Each structure stands twice: as structure tokens, then as C-alpha cells.
Coordinates of C-alpha atoms and ligand atoms in Angstrom, one line a residue:
M1 CA 0.2 0.2 -0.2
N2 CA 1.3 3.4 -1.1
T3 CA 1.3 6.6 0.9
R4 CA -1.4 7.8 -0.7
N5 CA -3.4 4.8 0.1
V6 CA -2.9 5.2 3.7
I7 CA -4.0 8.4 4.5
L8 CA -7.3 7.9 2.2
S9 CA -8.0 4.9 4.9
C10 CA -7.2 6.3 8.0
A11 CA -9.4 9.5 6.2
V12 CA -12.4 7.1 6.3
L13 CA -11.2 5.6 9.6
A14 CA -11.5 9.1 10.8
F15 CA -15.0 9.8 9.3
T16 CA -16.9 6.8 10.6
S17 CA -15.6 6.6 13.7
G18 CA -16.8 10.0 14.8
G19 CA -20.4 9.0 14.6
V20 CA -20.0 11.7 12.0
S21 CA -22.3 10.5 8.6
P22 CA -20.3 9.3 5.7
P23 CA -20.0 11.5 2.8
L24 CA -21.1 10.3 -0.5
A25 CA -19.2 7.0 -0.8
H26 CA -16.8 8.2 -3.8
A27 CA -15.8 11.6 -1.9
A28 CA -14.4 9.8 1.1
E29 CA -12.5 8.3 -1.7
A30 CA -8.8 8.7 -2.8
K31 CA -8.8 11.3 -6.1
P32 CA -8.7 9.4 -9.1
N33 CA -5.4 9.4 -11.3
I34 CA -6.3 10.7 -15.1
I35 CA -5.1 9.1 -18.3
V36 CA -5.7 10.4 -21.2
I37 CA -4.3 8.1 -23.9
V38 CA -4.5 9.5 -28.0
G39 CA -3.9 6.9 -31.0
D40 CA -2.8 8.9 -34.2
D41 CA -4.4 8.6 -37.7
M42 CA -5.6 5.4 -36.7
G43 CA -8.2 3.5 -38.9
Y44 CA -11.8 2.8 -37.5
A45 CA -11.8 -0.7 -38.2
D46 CA -8.2 -1.5 -36.7
V47 CA -9.2 -2.3 -33.0
G48 CA -10.1 -5.6 -32.0
A49 CA -13.1 -4.2 -30.7
H50 CA -14.0 -3.1 -33.7
G51 CA -13.2 -6.3 -35.6
C52 CA -10.1 -6.5 -36.6
K53 CA -8.6 -9.4 -37.4
D54 CA -5.5 -9.3 -38.7
I55 CA -3.5 -6.6 -36.2
P56 CA -4.3 -8.0 -32.6
T57 CA -4.3 -4.9 -30.0
P58 CA -5.0 -7.3 -27.0
N59 CA -4.5 -4.5 -24.7
L60 CA -6.7 -2.0 -25.9
D61 CA -9.6 -4.7 -25.7
A62 CA -8.6 -6.1 -22.3
L63 CA -9.2 -2.3 -21.9
V64 CA -12.6 -2.1 -23.7
K65 CA -13.9 -5.3 -21.7
A66 CA -13.4 -3.5 -18.1
G67 CA -14.8 -0.8 -19.8
V68 CA -17.0 1.1 -21.2
R69 CA -17.0 1.1 -25.3
C70 CA -18.8 4.5 -26.9
T71 CA -20.0 3.0 -30.4
N72 CA -20.9 6.5 -31.5
G73 CA -17.7 8.2 -30.0
Y74 CA -16.2 11.3 -32.4
V75 CA -13.6 14.4 -32.5
S76 CA -14.8 17.9 -32.7
G77 CA -11.5 18.0 -36.1
P78 CA -10.7 15.5 -39.3
Y79 CA -7.2 16.2 -38.4
C80 CA -4.5 16.4 -35.5
S81 CA -3.8 19.5 -34.2
P82 CA -7.8 21.3 -33.8
T83 CA -9.1 17.5 -32.5
R84 CA -6.0 18.4 -30.0
A85 CA -7.0 21.7 -29.1
G86 CA -10.8 21.0 -28.3
L87 CA -9.3 17.8 -26.4
L88 CA -7.5 19.9 -24.1
T89 CA -9.8 22.8 -23.8
G90 CA -13.6 21.3 -23.8
R91 CA -14.3 23.2 -26.3
Y92 CA -15.0 23.7 -30.0
Q93 CA -11.9 24.7 -31.6
T94 CA -13.4 26.6 -33.9
R95 CA -14.5 28.8 -31.0
F96 CA -10.9 30.6 -30.8
G97 CA -10.3 30.0 -34.1
H98 CA -8.1 26.5 -34.1
E99 CA -9.4 25.3 -37.4
F100 CA -6.3 24.0 -38.9
N101 CA -3.2 22.6 -38.1
P102 CA -0.5 25.3 -37.3
G103 CA 2.0 26.0 -39.4
G104 CA 5.6 27.2 -38.0
G105 CA 5.7 31.2 -37.0
A106 CA 6.3 31.9 -33.1
N107 CA 2.4 33.4 -33.1
I108 CA 1.2 29.8 -34.2
G109 CA -0.1 27.4 -31.3
L110 CA -2.9 27.3 -29.0
P111 CA -3.8 30.5 -28.2
L112 CA -2.9 32.0 -24.9
T113 CA -6.4 32.7 -24.0
E114 CA -7.5 29.1 -23.7
T115 CA -7.3 27.3 -20.4
T116 CA -6.0 23.2 -21.0
L117 CA -7.1 20.5 -18.6
A118 CA -3.8 20.1 -17.9
D119 CA -3.8 23.4 -16.0
R120 CA -7.4 22.5 -14.7
L121 CA -6.0 19.7 -12.7
K122 CA -3.2 21.3 -11.3
A123 CA -4.8 24.0 -9.9
A124 CA -7.4 21.5 -8.4
G125 CA -4.0 19.5 -6.7
Y126 CA -2.9 17.1 -10.0
V127 CA 0.8 16.1 -10.8
T128 CA 0.6 16.6 -14.4
G129 CA 2.8 15.1 -17.0
M130 CA 3.1 14.7 -20.6
V131 CA 4.7 11.9 -22.8
G132 CA 4.1 12.3 -27.1
K133 CA 3.2 14.6 -29.2
W134 CA 1.9 18.3 -29.0
H135 CA 1.5 19.8 -32.7
L136 CA 0.0 22.8 -30.8
G137 CA 2.5 25.4 -31.4
A138 CA 6.2 24.7 -31.4
A139 CA 7.1 28.7 -29.9
E140 CA 8.6 28.6 -26.3
K141 CA 5.2 30.1 -25.3
F142 CA 3.2 27.5 -26.5
H143 CA 5.7 24.8 -25.1
P144 CA 3.3 22.4 -22.4
Q145 CA 5.3 22.9 -19.4
K146 CA 3.7 26.3 -20.0
R147 CA 0.3 24.7 -20.7
G148 CA -0.3 23.3 -17.6
F149 CA 1.8 20.6 -17.8
D150 CA 4.6 19.8 -15.0
E151 CA 6.7 17.9 -17.3
F152 CA 7.3 16.9 -20.6
F153 CA 9.2 14.0 -22.9
G154 CA 8.1 14.1 -26.5
F155 CA 8.3 16.3 -29.6
L156 CA 6.5 19.9 -30.2
G157 CA 5.6 18.8 -33.7
G158 CA 3.1 17.2 -35.8
A159 CA 4.9 14.2 -36.9
H160 CA 8.4 12.3 -36.1
S161 CA 11.0 10.0 -37.0
Y162 CA 10.5 6.9 -34.9
F163 CA 14.1 6.2 -35.0
P164 CA 16.8 8.8 -33.6
A165 CA 17.6 11.0 -36.8
K166 CA 21.3 10.5 -37.7
G167 CA 22.7 13.8 -38.3
K168 CA 20.4 15.8 -37.6
A169 CA 19.7 17.8 -33.7
E170 CA 17.8 16.2 -31.1
T171 CA 13.9 16.7 -31.8
I172 CA 12.6 14.9 -28.5
L173 CA 12.9 16.8 -25.2
R174 CA 12.8 16.1 -21.8
G175 CA 11.5 19.3 -20.5
T176 CA 13.1 21.9 -23.2
K177 CA 16.4 19.9 -23.4
P178 CA 17.7 17.0 -26.0
A179 CA 16.7 14.2 -24.6
N180 CA 19.6 12.0 -26.9
E181 CA 16.5 9.0 -26.5
T182 CA 18.1 6.1 -28.8
E183 CA 15.0 3.9 -28.5
Y184 CA 12.1 3.4 -31.5
L185 CA 9.9 5.8 -30.2
T186 CA 7.0 4.2 -29.4
D187 CA 8.6 1.9 -26.8
A188 CA 10.6 5.4 -25.5
F189 CA 6.5 6.4 -24.8
G190 CA 5.7 3.4 -23.0
R191 CA 8.8 3.2 -20.9
E192 CA 8.3 7.4 -20.3
A193 CA 4.6 6.7 -19.5
V194 CA 5.6 3.8 -16.5
A195 CA 8.3 6.3 -14.8
F196 CA 6.2 9.5 -15.4
V197 CA 3.6 7.2 -12.3
D198 CA 6.2 5.1 -10.8
R199 CA 7.7 8.5 -9.7
N200 CA 4.5 10.3 -9.1
K201 CA 2.2 7.2 -7.6
A202 CA 1.8 8.3 -4.4
K203 CA -0.4 11.3 -5.3
P204 CA -3.2 12.5 -7.7
F205 CA -1.3 12.3 -11.2
F206 CA -2.9 13.2 -15.0
L207 CA -1.1 12.1 -17.5
Y208 CA -1.7 12.8 -21.2
L209 CA 0.0 10.5 -23.4
P210 CA -0.7 11.3 -27.5
F211 CA 1.6 8.7 -29.0
N212 CA 2.7 9.9 -32.7
A213 CA 1.7 6.3 -34.0
V214 CA 0.0 5.5 -36.3
H215 CA 1.0 8.8 -37.8
T216 CA 3.8 8.8 -41.0
P217 CA 6.3 8.0 -41.1
M218 CA 5.7 4.1 -41.3
H219 CA 8.5 3.0 -39.7
A220 CA 8.7 -0.2 -37.8
T221 CA 11.3 -2.3 -35.6
E222 CA 12.7 -5.4 -37.2
G223 CA 10.9 -7.4 -34.6
G224 CA 7.6 -6.0 -35.5
L225 CA 8.1 -6.3 -39.3
K226 CA 8.6 -10.3 -38.9
K227 CA 6.0 -10.4 -36.1
F228 CA 3.1 -10.0 -39.3
E229 CA 5.3 -11.3 -42.5
T230 CA 2.0 -13.3 -43.0
I231 CA 1.1 -9.6 -44.4
K232 CA 1.8 -8.6 -48.1
D233 CA 0.9 -5.3 -48.5
N234 CA 4.2 -3.7 -46.9
T235 CA 2.2 -0.6 -45.7
R236 CA -0.3 -2.4 -44.2
R237 CA 2.7 -5.1 -42.8
T238 CA 4.0 -1.7 -42.0
Y239 CA 1.5 -0.4 -40.1
A240 CA 0.4 -3.1 -38.4
A241 CA 3.6 -3.6 -36.7
M242 CA 3.7 0.4 -35.7
M243 CA -0.6 -0.5 -34.1
W244 CA 1.4 -3.5 -32.1
A245 CA 4.3 -1.5 -30.8
M246 CA 1.7 0.8 -29.4
D247 CA -0.5 -1.9 -27.8
E248 CA 2.4 -3.3 -26.4
A249 CA 3.2 -0.1 -24.7
I250 CA -0.4 0.4 -23.9
G251 CA 0.2 -2.7 -21.5
K252 CA 3.6 -1.9 -20.2
L253 CA 1.5 1.1 -18.5
L254 CA -1.7 -0.8 -17.5
A255 CA 0.7 -3.9 -15.9
K256 CA 2.1 -0.7 -14.2
L257 CA -1.0 0.5 -12.4
K258 CA -2.0 -3.0 -11.7
D259 CA 1.4 -3.6 -10.0
E260 CA 0.9 -0.3 -7.8
K261 CA -2.7 -1.2 -7.3
L262 CA -4.1 2.2 -8.4
E263 CA -5.9 0.5 -11.9
Q264 CA -9.4 0.6 -9.9
N265 CA -9.3 4.2 -9.0
T266 CA -7.4 5.4 -12.2
L267 CA -9.6 7.0 -14.9
I268 CA -8.5 6.1 -18.5
F269 CA -9.5 7.0 -22.2
F270 CA -8.6 6.2 -25.2
V271 CA -9.2 8.3 -28.5
S272 CA -7.6 8.3 -32.0
D273 CA -6.9 11.6 -33.0
N274 CA -8.8 11.7 -36.4
G275 CA -9.9 8.4 -38.9
G276 CA -7.5 6.6 -40.6
P277 CA -5.6 8.7 -43.7
T278 CA -6.8 6.9 -46.5
M279 CA -7.5 9.5 -49.2
Q280 CA -4.9 11.1 -51.5
G281 CA -3.1 14.0 -50.3
T282 CA -3.0 12.3 -46.8
T283 CA -0.7 11.0 -44.8
I284 CA -1.6 7.3 -45.9
N285 CA -0.8 4.4 -43.7
G286 CA -2.5 1.4 -44.3
S287 CA -5.4 2.5 -42.1
V288 CA -8.8 1.1 -43.1
N289 CA -12.1 2.6 -41.9
A290 CA -14.9 -0.3 -42.7
P291 CA -17.5 0.1 -42.6
L292 CA -17.4 4.3 -42.5
R293 CA -16.8 6.5 -46.1
G294 CA -14.0 8.7 -46.3
S295 CA -10.5 9.8 -44.7
K296 CA -8.8 11.7 -42.2
R297 CA -9.6 15.7 -43.4
T298 CA -13.0 14.7 -44.3
T299 CA -15.7 15.8 -42.4
L300 CA -17.6 12.1 -43.5
E301 CA -17.7 9.9 -40.1
G302 CA -14.4 8.0 -41.6
G303 CA -12.6 11.3 -40.9
I304 CA -14.0 12.3 -37.6
R305 CA -15.7 9.2 -36.2
V306 CA -13.5 7.4 -33.8
P307 CA -12.4 4.2 -31.1
F308 CA -13.6 5.8 -28.0
F309 CA -13.0 3.8 -24.6
V310 CA -12.6 4.8 -21.2
K311 CA -12.3 3.0 -17.8
W312 CA -13.0 3.2 -14.3
P313 CA -13.3 0.0 -12.3
A314 CA -14.1 2.4 -9.1
R315 CA -16.9 4.1 -10.5
L316 CA -17.7 2.8 -14.2
P317 CA -19.3 -0.2 -16.0
A318 CA -17.4 -2.9 -17.3
N319 CA -18.2 -4.7 -20.6
K320 CA -20.2 -2.1 -21.5
L321 CA -21.3 -0.8 -24.6
Y322 CA -22.7 3.5 -24.9
D323 CA -24.8 3.9 -28.6
N324 CA -25.1 7.8 -27.7
P325 CA -22.8 10.1 -29.7
V326 CA -20.2 11.7 -27.7
I327 CA -16.7 13.4 -28.3
Q328 CA -13.8 14.0 -27.0
I329 CA -14.6 17.5 -26.2
D330 CA -16.2 16.0 -24.0
I331 CA -13.1 14.7 -21.9
L332 CA -12.2 17.5 -20.1
P333 CA -15.6 18.2 -18.2
T334 CA -15.7 14.7 -17.8
A335 CA -12.0 14.1 -16.3
L336 CA -12.9 17.7 -14.2
A337 CA -16.4 15.5 -12.7
A338 CA -14.1 12.8 -11.8
A339 CA -11.7 14.9 -9.9
G340 CA -14.4 17.0 -8.0
V341 CA -13.7 20.2 -10.2
E342 CA -17.3 22.5 -11.0
P343 CA -16.6 24.3 -14.2
K344 CA -17.7 27.6 -14.0
A345 CA -19.7 29.6 -16.7
D346 CA -16.9 31.6 -17.8
W347 CA -15.0 28.4 -19.0
K348 CA -17.5 28.5 -21.9
L349 CA -17.4 24.6 -22.4
D350 CA -19.0 23.2 -25.4
G351 CA -17.8 19.1 -23.4
V352 CA -20.1 17.8 -20.8
N353 CA -19.4 15.4 -17.8
L354 CA -20.4 12.1 -19.6
L355 CA -19.9 10.0 -16.0
P356 CA -23.7 9.9 -15.5
H357 CA -24.4 9.0 -19.3
W358 CA -22.3 5.8 -18.2
T359 CA -23.4 4.6 -15.2
G360 CA -27.2 5.3 -16.1
E361 CA -28.1 7.9 -13.9
M362 CA -28.7 10.1 -16.2
K363 CA -30.8 8.0 -19.3
T364 CA -31.2 11.1 -22.0
A365 CA -28.7 11.9 -24.8
P366 CA -25.6 14.3 -23.9
H367 CA -25.6 16.7 -26.7
A368 CA -28.6 18.0 -28.8
A369 CA -26.5 17.8 -31.4
L370 CA -22.8 17.6 -32.5
Y371 CA -21.2 19.8 -34.7
W372 CA -17.9 20.1 -36.6
R373 CA -16.6 23.4 -39.1
F374 CA -13.2 22.8 -40.8
G375 CA -13.0 25.2 -44.2
Q376 CA -15.9 24.8 -46.6
Q377 CA -16.8 22.0 -45.1
F378 CA -18.9 20.9 -42.4
A379 CA -21.6 18.3 -40.4
I380 CA -24.1 18.2 -38.3
R381 CA -25.3 14.9 -36.1
K382 CA -28.5 15.1 -34.4
G383 CA -30.2 11.9 -33.0
D384 CA -29.9 9.6 -35.8
W385 CA -29.5 12.2 -38.8
K386 CA -26.3 13.6 -40.5
L387 CA -26.2 16.8 -42.9
V388 CA -22.4 17.0 -44.4
R389 CA -20.5 18.8 -47.1
Y390 CA -17.4 17.0 -47.0
D391 CA -14.1 17.5 -49.1
T392 CA -15.0 15.3 -52.2
A393 CA -11.5 14.1 -52.9
A394 CA -12.0 11.5 -50.5
E395 CA -13.9 10.0 -53.6
G396 CA -11.4 11.0 -56.4
G397 CA -13.6 14.2 -56.9
K398 CA -12.2 18.4 -56.3
G399 CA -13.7 20.9 -53.8
P400 CA -16.6 20.6 -51.6
S401 CA -19.3 18.0 -51.9
P402 CA -23.4 19.5 -52.5
I403 CA -25.0 19.4 -49.1
R404 CA -26.0 15.7 -48.0
L405 CA -27.9 14.3 -45.2
Y406 CA -27.7 10.6 -43.9
S407 CA -29.4 8.0 -41.5
L408 CA -26.1 6.8 -39.6
V409 CA -28.6 4.4 -37.6
D410 CA -29.7 2.2 -41.1
D411 CA -26.7 3.8 -43.0
I412 CA -23.6 4.2 -41.7
G413 CA -21.3 3.8 -44.6
E414 CA -23.1 7.6 -45.9
K415 CA -24.6 5.6 -48.6
S416 CA -27.9 6.8 -49.4
D417 CA -28.1 10.6 -49.4
L418 CA -31.7 11.6 -48.5
A419 CA -31.3 15.5 -48.6
A420 CA -34.2 15.7 -51.7
T421 CA -36.5 13.8 -50.1
Q422 CA -36.4 15.1 -46.7
P423 CA -36.3 18.6 -47.0
D424 CA -37.5 19.3 -43.5
K425 CA -34.9 18.0 -41.8
V426 CA -32.4 19.3 -43.9
K427 CA -33.6 22.8 -43.0
E428 CA -33.8 22.0 -39.8
L429 CA -30.1 20.2 -39.4
Q430 CA -29.1 23.1 -41.4
A431 CA -30.8 25.7 -38.7
A432 CA -29.1 24.2 -35.7
W433 CA -25.1 24.0 -37.6
D434 CA -26.2 27.8 -38.4
K435 CA -27.6 28.9 -34.9
W436 CA -24.5 26.9 -33.4
N437 CA -21.9 28.4 -36.2
T438 CA -22.6 32.1 -34.9
G439 CA -20.6 31.4 -31.7
N440 CA -17.1 30.5 -34.0
V441 CA -14.6 33.1 -34.9
A442 CA -12.2 33.4 -38.4
P443 CA -9.6 31.1 -38.2
L444 CA -6.4 32.4 -36.5
W445 CA -4.3 30.7 -39.4
G446 CA -4.9 28.8 -42.8
G447 CA -7.7 28.2 -45.0
K448 CA -10.1 26.6 -47.4
K449 CA -10.1 22.6 -47.1
Ligands
CA1 CA1 -3.9 12.1 -36.7

């Protein structure tokens, strides 16, 4: 038993032995540890829980089995940086102009007006650490340790070699200094995640673990490639080895939590930052989004609907499917609720606390609708319906599509456009999206997509 558990047991004893009514059961427990794991450019189909056959993901499957799988889990952006901006703020990133990936430049990054999940949990007494890919601004003022993280190990840009880049300046950092990393990067991130838990196990901690796997470049270890030698397509084979390495790294973290007896009271989220890149012009990696249509960088389901898993044995049911639409901007309010932090109205959160929905205390859908804006593309999901304008590059075209209406409950692959036959539904959804859009601002950088 570690120090924190001893202190807690004493606190609980003090409550019960003094004849004072015990507070709500969960209030007497320790604040949970919180871990947010993000995959990068994963295909919707490429995980055991979604039926993947050629790539085993036993550790992610175990996480799913011990928790809740959201079958309508979304991200608010169809590519890397906007999704991360939404995740860490609990707000649609179009509220503050973070609509597109940041290029270089000293003033381009997650706007300093925004407060991150790390800021908020640090204020609530958490030790906060990040291991992985940042992609929210490379200039000093945007550094993770200036955005609420006590510790940082990883890289600041949007992609990175998985092997030490010979002859180039080291860009894997520990804090702000070169880390001189020699391991395969996914293994290194797993190692650092375990080490973070080891250093901070006596306190409530928040670990943000955004892997760059399985984003390009397509780099796998010899061992990984050998494991998948039956896969003939070279890109898919490399992708499989990269997915497997990420699953192994997650397995090491889960095993560490178990060894330290922290498993029960640790809340873990897993999402991919966007769908698999399958269309020309994206970072094609051999991923598969079936049965969804479309790719990373589109507002079709293939771009925005992702693996979305959560586990917290102390509070949430195991082996549960949750079907109402949820989105990664819900992670922040959910984590804050778990930590006992009450959000304030002026934080202007768009996300909601999902805990009572997952436990079954609340039967209603968490959101009246979900919304996307990505340059010329947009989407709204309301109930079973989705109105969308997407990039026709997804099917070899050029420019944005006409506005389409799909009934996702019986057409998850967005094959049958009902816009012409359901004009009232089109009007209703368009009006709801227009109203939401009045709360957005112009993009701070970038343009048409
Ligand atoms: Ca991505």
C-alpha cells in the first residue's frame, strides 16, 4: 500500500469512527488518477473491439472489456491539431480560431487565451505530465510546461521519425532539453509513461499520452515486421507493426497501474485524434475505416468517428456499450467531474460530463447535437441524422460536395443521400448548425479545406 492509500484509509476511519455521517461514497475516496491516451491517424476498423482480424490489440481489447466502449464516439476535428486543441480545452476549437493545423511561426499555437485540462487539474492538486506528440505550437510560449504540464517528454511538431535521426539535431525533448533518445519512439513513450506513474504514484496524477503512432513516417522495428510477415502489403504490414507496438506500450502502462494497485481508481480514456488517412493528399498509412466512408481530413464519418474507450473500475461499469453520440471535447468536463472540480459558466465549455451517462444515472443523450466546421466542410449530427458537406477528394473529386443528408442509424457508411426526399430535415439541421456557427470565430491561420 502506498502512502496515499494509507492516508485515505485513515481519513475514512476518522469519518466512520467519529459518528459523523460519511459523505457520498465517492467523495470519501481518493481523487482518481487520470490518463488520456491518444492514437494518431488510426483506422476505425483497426482495433480488436471493432472487429480487426489481422492486427491483434490485446491490451486495448482488455481496456475495452474492463470499461465502456462508445459506439458513436467522435472527435471535433478531422485532423491532428484541431482535435488536440478541442480535447485539451473542452471547447470546439472553432470557438477560438484553431480550425486548422498550425504551420511554423512564433505566434501560431493553442491560443494563450485558452486554459488546458492540465492547467485545471494542476489547480486541483494534480501532478501533471505529458508524454508524446504536442502539435499545439512549437514556440516557447506554447510549450506544454507553459500550458499546465509539470513534466514533458516528447516532441512539439506534428510528426516525427520513430528512430533516432542520424546527423540531425535531437528533437525529442525532456522538458526543453534534447533527450538523446535511442529507443524506437513508441517504446520510449511507453517507458516514459511507466516512469511517470512510478515517480508520481503517491499523489493524484494526470498523464496525457498522445502517441504519434500510427502517423507517418512508416517506421517499424524488425521484430514488429517479422511478427506480421504474413501481411503481404508492405504499408499495411508496417502499420500493423506500429499498431502492435502502441498496444504493447499501453499494455506496459496498464500492467504498471495494476502492479501499483492503482488500477481501480484510475480513469483512462483512449481515442484516436482522427480517422485513418486513406485519400490522396493525406498521410496514407495503410489504415482501414470500414464500414465508415471517407478519410482523415474529411467531415465524413471516416474522418471524425473514432475508437473511443474509457475505463474506471471504481465508478464505471465493465464491458458496456454506450450508443449515444459523444465527442472528445467531453473528456475535459468528465475528467474534471471525476476530480471533483465544478466548471464555471465563464469557462464556456462545450463538452459535458459523461460519467452519469455511462453509469446509467442519466438516460438522456448528452448532446442535443454535435457540430463540425473545417473550412468549406461542415457537419452536424443530431439524433440519427447527419447533414454534411465534405471534401470530394475522399472519392477522387475536387472541392466540396453538395450538402448531403444521411440517416446514420441504418446507413453508417453514408451511402444513401436523403437530402432531396427530406427537405424539412435538411432545413432543421442547417438552422441548428447556423445557430451554433454564430459562436465561432474566423480561423487564426490556414484556409480552405
Ligand atoms: Ca492525426
